[in-house]
PDB file of C-alpha atoms in Angstrom:
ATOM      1  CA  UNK A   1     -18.868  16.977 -17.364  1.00 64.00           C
ATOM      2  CA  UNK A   2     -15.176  15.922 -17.757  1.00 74.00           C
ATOM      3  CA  UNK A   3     -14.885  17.759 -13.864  1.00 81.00           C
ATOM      4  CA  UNK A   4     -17.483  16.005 -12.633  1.00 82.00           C
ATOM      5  CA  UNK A   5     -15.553  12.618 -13.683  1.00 84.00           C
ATOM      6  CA  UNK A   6     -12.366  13.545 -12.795  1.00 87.00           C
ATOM      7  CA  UNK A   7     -13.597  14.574  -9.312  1.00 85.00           C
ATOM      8  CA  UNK A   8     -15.196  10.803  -9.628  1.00 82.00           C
ATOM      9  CA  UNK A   9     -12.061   9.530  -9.997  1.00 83.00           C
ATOM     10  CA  UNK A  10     -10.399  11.453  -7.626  1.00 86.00           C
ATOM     11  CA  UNK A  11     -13.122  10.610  -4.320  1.00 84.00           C
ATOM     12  CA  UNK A  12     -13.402   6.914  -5.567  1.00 76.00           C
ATOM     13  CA  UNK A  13      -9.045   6.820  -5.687  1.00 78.00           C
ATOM     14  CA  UNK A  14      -8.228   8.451  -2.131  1.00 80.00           C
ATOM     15  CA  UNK A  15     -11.310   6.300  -0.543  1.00 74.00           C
ATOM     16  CA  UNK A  16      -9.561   3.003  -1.468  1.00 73.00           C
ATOM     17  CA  UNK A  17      -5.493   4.675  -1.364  1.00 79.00           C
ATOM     18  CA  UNK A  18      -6.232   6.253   2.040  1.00 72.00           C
ATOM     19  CA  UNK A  19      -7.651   3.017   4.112  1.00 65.00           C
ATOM     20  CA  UNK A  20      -5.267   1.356   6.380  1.00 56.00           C
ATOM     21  CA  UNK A  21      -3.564  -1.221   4.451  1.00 72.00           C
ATOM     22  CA  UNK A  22       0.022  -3.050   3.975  1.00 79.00           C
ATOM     23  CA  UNK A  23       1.753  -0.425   1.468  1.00 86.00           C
ATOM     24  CA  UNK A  24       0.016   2.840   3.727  1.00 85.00           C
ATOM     25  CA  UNK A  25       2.017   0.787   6.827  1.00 84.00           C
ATOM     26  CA  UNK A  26       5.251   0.297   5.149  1.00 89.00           C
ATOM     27  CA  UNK A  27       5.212   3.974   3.602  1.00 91.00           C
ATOM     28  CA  UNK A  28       4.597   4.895   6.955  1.00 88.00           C
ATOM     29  CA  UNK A  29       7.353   3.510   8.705  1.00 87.00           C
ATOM     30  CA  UNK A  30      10.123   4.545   5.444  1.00 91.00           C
ATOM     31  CA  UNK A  31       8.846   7.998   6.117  1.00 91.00           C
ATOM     32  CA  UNK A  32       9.629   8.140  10.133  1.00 87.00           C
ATOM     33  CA  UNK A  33      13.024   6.115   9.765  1.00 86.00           C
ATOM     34  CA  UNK A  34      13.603   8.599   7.425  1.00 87.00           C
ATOM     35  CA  UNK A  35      15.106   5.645   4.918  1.00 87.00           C
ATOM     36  CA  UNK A  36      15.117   5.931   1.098  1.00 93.00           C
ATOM     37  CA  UNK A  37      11.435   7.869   1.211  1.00 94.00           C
ATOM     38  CA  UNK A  38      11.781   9.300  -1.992  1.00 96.00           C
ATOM     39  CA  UNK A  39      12.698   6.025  -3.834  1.00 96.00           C
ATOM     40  CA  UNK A  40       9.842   4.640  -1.512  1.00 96.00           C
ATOM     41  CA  UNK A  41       7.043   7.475  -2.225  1.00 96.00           C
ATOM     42  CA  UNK A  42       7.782   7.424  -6.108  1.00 97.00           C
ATOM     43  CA  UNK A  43       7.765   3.367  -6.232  1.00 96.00           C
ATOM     44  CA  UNK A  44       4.165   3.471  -4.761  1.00 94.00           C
ATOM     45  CA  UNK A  45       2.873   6.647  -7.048  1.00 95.00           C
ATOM     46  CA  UNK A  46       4.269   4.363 -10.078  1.00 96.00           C
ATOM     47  CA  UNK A  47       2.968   1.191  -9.440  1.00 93.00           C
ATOM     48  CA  UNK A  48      -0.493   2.624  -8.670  1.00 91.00           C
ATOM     49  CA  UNK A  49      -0.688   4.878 -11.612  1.00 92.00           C
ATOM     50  CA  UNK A  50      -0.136   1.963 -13.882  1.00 92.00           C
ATOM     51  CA  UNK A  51      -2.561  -0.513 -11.909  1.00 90.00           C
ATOM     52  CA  UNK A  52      -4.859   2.431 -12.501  1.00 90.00           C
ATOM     53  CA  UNK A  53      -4.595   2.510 -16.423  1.00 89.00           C
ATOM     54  CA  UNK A  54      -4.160  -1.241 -16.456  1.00 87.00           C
ATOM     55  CA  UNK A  55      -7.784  -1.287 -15.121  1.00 84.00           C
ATOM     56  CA  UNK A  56      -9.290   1.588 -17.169  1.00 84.00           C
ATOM     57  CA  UNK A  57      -7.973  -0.079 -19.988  1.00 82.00           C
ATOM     58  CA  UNK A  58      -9.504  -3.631 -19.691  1.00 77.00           C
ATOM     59  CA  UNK A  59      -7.231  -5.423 -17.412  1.00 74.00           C
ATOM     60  CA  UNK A  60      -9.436  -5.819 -14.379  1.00 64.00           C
ATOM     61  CA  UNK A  61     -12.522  -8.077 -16.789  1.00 65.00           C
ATOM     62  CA  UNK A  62      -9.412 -10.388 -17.502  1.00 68.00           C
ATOM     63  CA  UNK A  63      -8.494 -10.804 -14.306  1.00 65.00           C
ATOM     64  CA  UNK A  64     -11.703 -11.297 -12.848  1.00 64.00           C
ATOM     65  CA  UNK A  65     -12.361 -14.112 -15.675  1.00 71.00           C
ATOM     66  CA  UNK A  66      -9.380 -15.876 -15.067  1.00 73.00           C
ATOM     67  CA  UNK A  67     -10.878 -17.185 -11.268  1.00 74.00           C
ATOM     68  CA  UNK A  68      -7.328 -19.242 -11.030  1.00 76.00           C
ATOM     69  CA  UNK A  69      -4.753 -16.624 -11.693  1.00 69.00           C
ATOM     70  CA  UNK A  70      -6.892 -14.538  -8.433  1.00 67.00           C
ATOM     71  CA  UNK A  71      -6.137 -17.663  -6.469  1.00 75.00           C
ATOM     72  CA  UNK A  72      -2.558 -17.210  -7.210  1.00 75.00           C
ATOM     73  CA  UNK A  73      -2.166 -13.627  -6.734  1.00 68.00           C
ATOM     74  CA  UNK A  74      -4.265 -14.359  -3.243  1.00 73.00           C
ATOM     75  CA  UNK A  75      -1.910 -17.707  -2.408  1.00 78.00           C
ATOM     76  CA  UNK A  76       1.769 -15.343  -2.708  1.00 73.00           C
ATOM     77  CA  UNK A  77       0.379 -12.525  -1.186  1.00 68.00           C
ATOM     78  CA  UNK A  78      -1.168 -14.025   1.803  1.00 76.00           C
ATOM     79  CA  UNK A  79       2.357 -16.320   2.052  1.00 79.00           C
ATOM     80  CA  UNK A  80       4.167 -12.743   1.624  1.00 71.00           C
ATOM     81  CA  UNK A  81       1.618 -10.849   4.146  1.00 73.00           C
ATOM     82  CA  UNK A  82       2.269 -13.310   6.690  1.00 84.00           C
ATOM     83  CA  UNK A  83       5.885 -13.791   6.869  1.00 81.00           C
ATOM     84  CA  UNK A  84       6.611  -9.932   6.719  1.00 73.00           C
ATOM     85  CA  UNK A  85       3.940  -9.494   9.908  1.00 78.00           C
ATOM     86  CA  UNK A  86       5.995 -12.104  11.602  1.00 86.00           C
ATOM     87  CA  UNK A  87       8.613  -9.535  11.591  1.00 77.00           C
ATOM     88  CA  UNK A  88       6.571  -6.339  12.482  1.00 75.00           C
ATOM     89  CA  UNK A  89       5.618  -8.257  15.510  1.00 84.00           C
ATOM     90  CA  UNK A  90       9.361 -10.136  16.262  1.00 82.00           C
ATOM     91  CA  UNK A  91      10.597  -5.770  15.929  1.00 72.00           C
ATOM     92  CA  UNK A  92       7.326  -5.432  18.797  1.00 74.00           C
ATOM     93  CA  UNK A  93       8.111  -8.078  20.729  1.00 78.00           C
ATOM     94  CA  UNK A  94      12.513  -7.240  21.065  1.00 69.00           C
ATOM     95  CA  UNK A  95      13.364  -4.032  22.661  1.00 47.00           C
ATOM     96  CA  UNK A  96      16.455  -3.873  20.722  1.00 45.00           C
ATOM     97  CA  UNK A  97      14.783  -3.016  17.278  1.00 39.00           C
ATOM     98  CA  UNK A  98      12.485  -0.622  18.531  1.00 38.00           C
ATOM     99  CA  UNK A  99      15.017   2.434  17.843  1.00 46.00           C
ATOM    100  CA  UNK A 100      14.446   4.308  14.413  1.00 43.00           C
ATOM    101  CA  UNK A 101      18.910   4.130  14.891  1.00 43.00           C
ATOM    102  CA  UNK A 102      19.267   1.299  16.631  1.00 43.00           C
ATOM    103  CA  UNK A 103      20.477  -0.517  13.984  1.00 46.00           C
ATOM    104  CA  UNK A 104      21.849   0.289  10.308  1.00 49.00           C
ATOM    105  CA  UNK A 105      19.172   1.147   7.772  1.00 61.00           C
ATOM    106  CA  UNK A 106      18.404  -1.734   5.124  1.00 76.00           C
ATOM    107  CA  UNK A 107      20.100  -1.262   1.464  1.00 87.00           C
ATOM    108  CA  UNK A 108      18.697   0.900  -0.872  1.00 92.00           C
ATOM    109  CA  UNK A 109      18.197  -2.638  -3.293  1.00 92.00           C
ATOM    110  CA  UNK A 110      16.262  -4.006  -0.358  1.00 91.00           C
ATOM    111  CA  UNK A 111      14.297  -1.205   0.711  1.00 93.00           C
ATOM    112  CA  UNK A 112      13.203  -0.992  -3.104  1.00 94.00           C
ATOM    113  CA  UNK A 113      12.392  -4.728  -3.496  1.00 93.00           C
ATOM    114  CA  UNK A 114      10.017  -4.101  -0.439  1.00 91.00           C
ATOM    115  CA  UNK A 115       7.844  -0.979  -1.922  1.00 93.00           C
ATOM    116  CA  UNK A 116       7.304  -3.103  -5.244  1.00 94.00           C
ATOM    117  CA  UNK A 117       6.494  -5.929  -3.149  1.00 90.00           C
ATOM    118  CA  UNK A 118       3.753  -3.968  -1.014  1.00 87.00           C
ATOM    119  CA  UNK A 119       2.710  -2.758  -3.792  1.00 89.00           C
ATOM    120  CA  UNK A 120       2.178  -5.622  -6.491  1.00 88.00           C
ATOM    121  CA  UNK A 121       2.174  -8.114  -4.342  1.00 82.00           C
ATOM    122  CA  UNK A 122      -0.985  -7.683  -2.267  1.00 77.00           C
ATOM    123  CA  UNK A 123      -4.019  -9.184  -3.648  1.00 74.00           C
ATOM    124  CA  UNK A 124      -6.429  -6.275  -2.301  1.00 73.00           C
ATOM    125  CA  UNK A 125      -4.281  -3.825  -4.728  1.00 78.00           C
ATOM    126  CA  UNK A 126      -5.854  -5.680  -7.678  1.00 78.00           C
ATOM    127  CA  UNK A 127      -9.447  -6.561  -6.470  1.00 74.00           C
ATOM    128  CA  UNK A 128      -9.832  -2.994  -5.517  1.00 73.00           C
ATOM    129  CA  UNK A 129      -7.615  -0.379  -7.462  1.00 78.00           C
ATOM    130  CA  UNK A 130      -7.888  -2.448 -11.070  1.00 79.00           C
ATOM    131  CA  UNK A 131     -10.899  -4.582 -10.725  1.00 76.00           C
ATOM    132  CA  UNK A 132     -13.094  -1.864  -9.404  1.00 73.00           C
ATOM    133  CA  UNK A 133     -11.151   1.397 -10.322  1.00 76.00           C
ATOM    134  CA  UNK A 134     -10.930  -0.157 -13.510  1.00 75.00           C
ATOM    135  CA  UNK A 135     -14.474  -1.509 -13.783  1.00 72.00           C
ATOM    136  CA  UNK A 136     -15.944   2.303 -12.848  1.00 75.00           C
ATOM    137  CA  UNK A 137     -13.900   4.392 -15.136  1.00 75.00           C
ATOM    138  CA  UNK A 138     -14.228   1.614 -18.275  1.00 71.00           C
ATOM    139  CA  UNK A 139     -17.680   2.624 -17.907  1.00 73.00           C
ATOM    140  CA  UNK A 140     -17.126   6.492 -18.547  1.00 74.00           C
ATOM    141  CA  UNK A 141     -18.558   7.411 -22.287  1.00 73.00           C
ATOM    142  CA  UNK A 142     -15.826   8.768 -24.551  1.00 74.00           C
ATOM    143  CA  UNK A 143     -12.706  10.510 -22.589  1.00 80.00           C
ATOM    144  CA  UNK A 144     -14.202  10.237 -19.297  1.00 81.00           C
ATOM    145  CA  UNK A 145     -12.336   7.031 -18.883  1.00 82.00           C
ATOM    146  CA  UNK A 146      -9.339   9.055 -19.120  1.00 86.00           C
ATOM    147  CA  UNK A 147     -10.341  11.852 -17.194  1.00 88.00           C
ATOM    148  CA  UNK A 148     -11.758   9.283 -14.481  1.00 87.00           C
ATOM    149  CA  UNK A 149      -8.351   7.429 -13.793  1.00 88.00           C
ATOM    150  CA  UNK A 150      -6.087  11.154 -13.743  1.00 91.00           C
ATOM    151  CA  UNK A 151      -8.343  12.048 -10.697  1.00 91.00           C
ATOM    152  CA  UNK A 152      -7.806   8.473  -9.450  1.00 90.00           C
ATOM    153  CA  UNK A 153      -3.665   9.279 -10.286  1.00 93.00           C
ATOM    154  CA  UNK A 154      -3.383  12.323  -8.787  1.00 94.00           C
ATOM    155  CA  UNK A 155      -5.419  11.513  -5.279  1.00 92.00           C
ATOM    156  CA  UNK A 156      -2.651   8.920  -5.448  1.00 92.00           C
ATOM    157  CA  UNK A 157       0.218  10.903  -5.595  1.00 95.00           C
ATOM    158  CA  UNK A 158      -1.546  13.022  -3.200  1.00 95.00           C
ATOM    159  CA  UNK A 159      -1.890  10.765  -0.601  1.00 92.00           C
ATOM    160  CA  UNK A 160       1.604   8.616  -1.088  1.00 94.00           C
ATOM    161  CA  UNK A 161       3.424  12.302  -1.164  1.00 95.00           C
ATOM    162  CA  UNK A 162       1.665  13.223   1.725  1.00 93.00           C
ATOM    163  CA  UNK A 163       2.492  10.143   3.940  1.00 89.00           C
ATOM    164  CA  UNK A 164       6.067   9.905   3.147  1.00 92.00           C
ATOM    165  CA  UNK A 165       7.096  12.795   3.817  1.00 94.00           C
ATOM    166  CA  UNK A 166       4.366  13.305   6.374  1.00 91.00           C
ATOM    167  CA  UNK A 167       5.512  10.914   8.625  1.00 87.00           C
ATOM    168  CA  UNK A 168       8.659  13.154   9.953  1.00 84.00           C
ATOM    169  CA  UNK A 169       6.078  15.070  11.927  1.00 85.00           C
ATOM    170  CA  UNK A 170       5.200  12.260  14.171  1.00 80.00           C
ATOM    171  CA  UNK A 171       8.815  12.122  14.629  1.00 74.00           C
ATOM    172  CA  UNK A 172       8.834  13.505  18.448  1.00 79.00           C
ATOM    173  CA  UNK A 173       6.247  10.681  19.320  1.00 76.00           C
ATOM    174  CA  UNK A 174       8.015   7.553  17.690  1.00 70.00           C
ATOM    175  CA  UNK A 175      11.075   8.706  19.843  1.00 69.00           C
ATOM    176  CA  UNK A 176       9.586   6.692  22.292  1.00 74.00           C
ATOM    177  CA  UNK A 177      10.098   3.221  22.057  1.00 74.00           C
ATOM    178  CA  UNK A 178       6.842   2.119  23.128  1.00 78.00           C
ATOM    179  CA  UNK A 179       5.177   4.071  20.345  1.00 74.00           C
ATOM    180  CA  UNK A 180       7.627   1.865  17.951  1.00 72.00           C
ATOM    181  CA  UNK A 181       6.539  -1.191  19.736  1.00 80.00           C
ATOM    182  CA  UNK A 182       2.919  -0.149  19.267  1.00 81.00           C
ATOM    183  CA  UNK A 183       3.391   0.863  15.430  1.00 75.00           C
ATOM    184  CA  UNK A 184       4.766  -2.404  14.849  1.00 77.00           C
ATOM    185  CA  UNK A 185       2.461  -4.362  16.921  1.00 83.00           C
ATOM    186  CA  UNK A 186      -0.332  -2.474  14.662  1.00 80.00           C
ATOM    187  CA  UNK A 187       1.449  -3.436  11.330  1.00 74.00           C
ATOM    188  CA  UNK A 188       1.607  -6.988  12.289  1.00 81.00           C
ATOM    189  CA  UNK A 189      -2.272  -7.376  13.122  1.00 84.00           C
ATOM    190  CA  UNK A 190      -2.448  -5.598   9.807  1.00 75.00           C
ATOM    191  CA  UNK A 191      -1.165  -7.873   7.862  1.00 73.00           C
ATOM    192  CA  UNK A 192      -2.008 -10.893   9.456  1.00 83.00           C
ATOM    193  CA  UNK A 193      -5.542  -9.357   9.199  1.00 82.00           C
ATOM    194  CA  UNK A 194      -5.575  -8.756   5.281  1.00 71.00           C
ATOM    195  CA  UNK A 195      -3.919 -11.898   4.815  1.00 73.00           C
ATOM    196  CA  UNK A 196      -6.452 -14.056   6.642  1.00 81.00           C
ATOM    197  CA  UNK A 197      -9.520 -11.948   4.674  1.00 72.00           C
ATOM    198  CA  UNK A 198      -8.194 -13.318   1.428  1.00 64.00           C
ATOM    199  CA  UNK A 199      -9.327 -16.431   1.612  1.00 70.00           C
ATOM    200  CA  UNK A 200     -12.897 -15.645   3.974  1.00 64.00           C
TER     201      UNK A 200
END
């Protein structure tokens, strides 16, 4: 029984983790620049482990009964999804950024601010992983709740681990520019993509 739910958890987790989405993107790019991907990988693992228990725990029937605190959320992360595509498609469009070296990595501070951004910040993160995550394995009898949101946890750190540090592989490709200019050009329709769905 307490397989069956963990292996729940765990098919229901990576199906919403693995889909194309703003914090898979940025991951991906960290992990072929090769810049601050541990600090990266671990900030993602974190922050989705605890929207995971957050939502087993309750947290996702408050949010969804509090219909103005979603339109927040929604409202900064469509304003934060937009301006951060503007600049996945301004490193597209210039020929000069397109260089994993080309120019000097961002700080450690910034890179940091960026995976808790990605990761907090975009509305989808709470409608799916602790509004529906949460809404599944609060309906588990007894200690399948638990059980339920470690399989959800560890196809998580499965799937961030595996991305990061992933990404080094598709190293001989991206040292093309034009594979840069494509990556970027896909990140940008990516966000601007998400951001517009909010809000239709």
């Amino acid at each position: 029984m307490e397989s069956a739910v963990f292996l729940q958890g765990m098919g229901l987790g990576a199906s919403l983790i693995i889909a194309i989405g703003t914090q898979n993107a940025f991951l991906l790019r960290q992990g072929l620049l090769g810049n601050y991907v541990l600090s990266c990988t671990l900030i993602c693992i974190a922050c989705d482990v605890l929207l995971i228990a957050a939502g087993v725990a309750g947290m996702g029937g408050l949010i969804s009964a509090q219909p103005a605190l979603l339109l927040w959320i929604k409202v900064a992360g469509a304003v934060f999804l937009l301006v951060y595509g503007a600049r996945a498609a301004l490193a597209a469009w210039r020929p000069g950024t397109l260089q994993a070296g080309a120019a000097a990595p961002a700080s450690h501070g910034a890179v940091v601010a960026a995976a808790f951004a990605f990761s907090l910040l975009n509305p989808h993160v709470y409608l799916d992983t602790v509004i529906l995550l949460g809404s599944i394995g609060g309906q588990q009898a007894g200690a399948g709740r638990f059980y339920f949101a470690a399989g959800a946890m560890l196809a998580s750190a499965i799937w961030f681990t595996g991305l990061g540090y992933g990404a080094r592989f598709l190293a001989p490709l991206f040292a093309r520019p034009f594979a840069w200019r494509v990556l970027d050009g896909v990140i940008a329709l990516v966000m601007w993509t998400i951001a517009w769905s909010l809000f239709h």
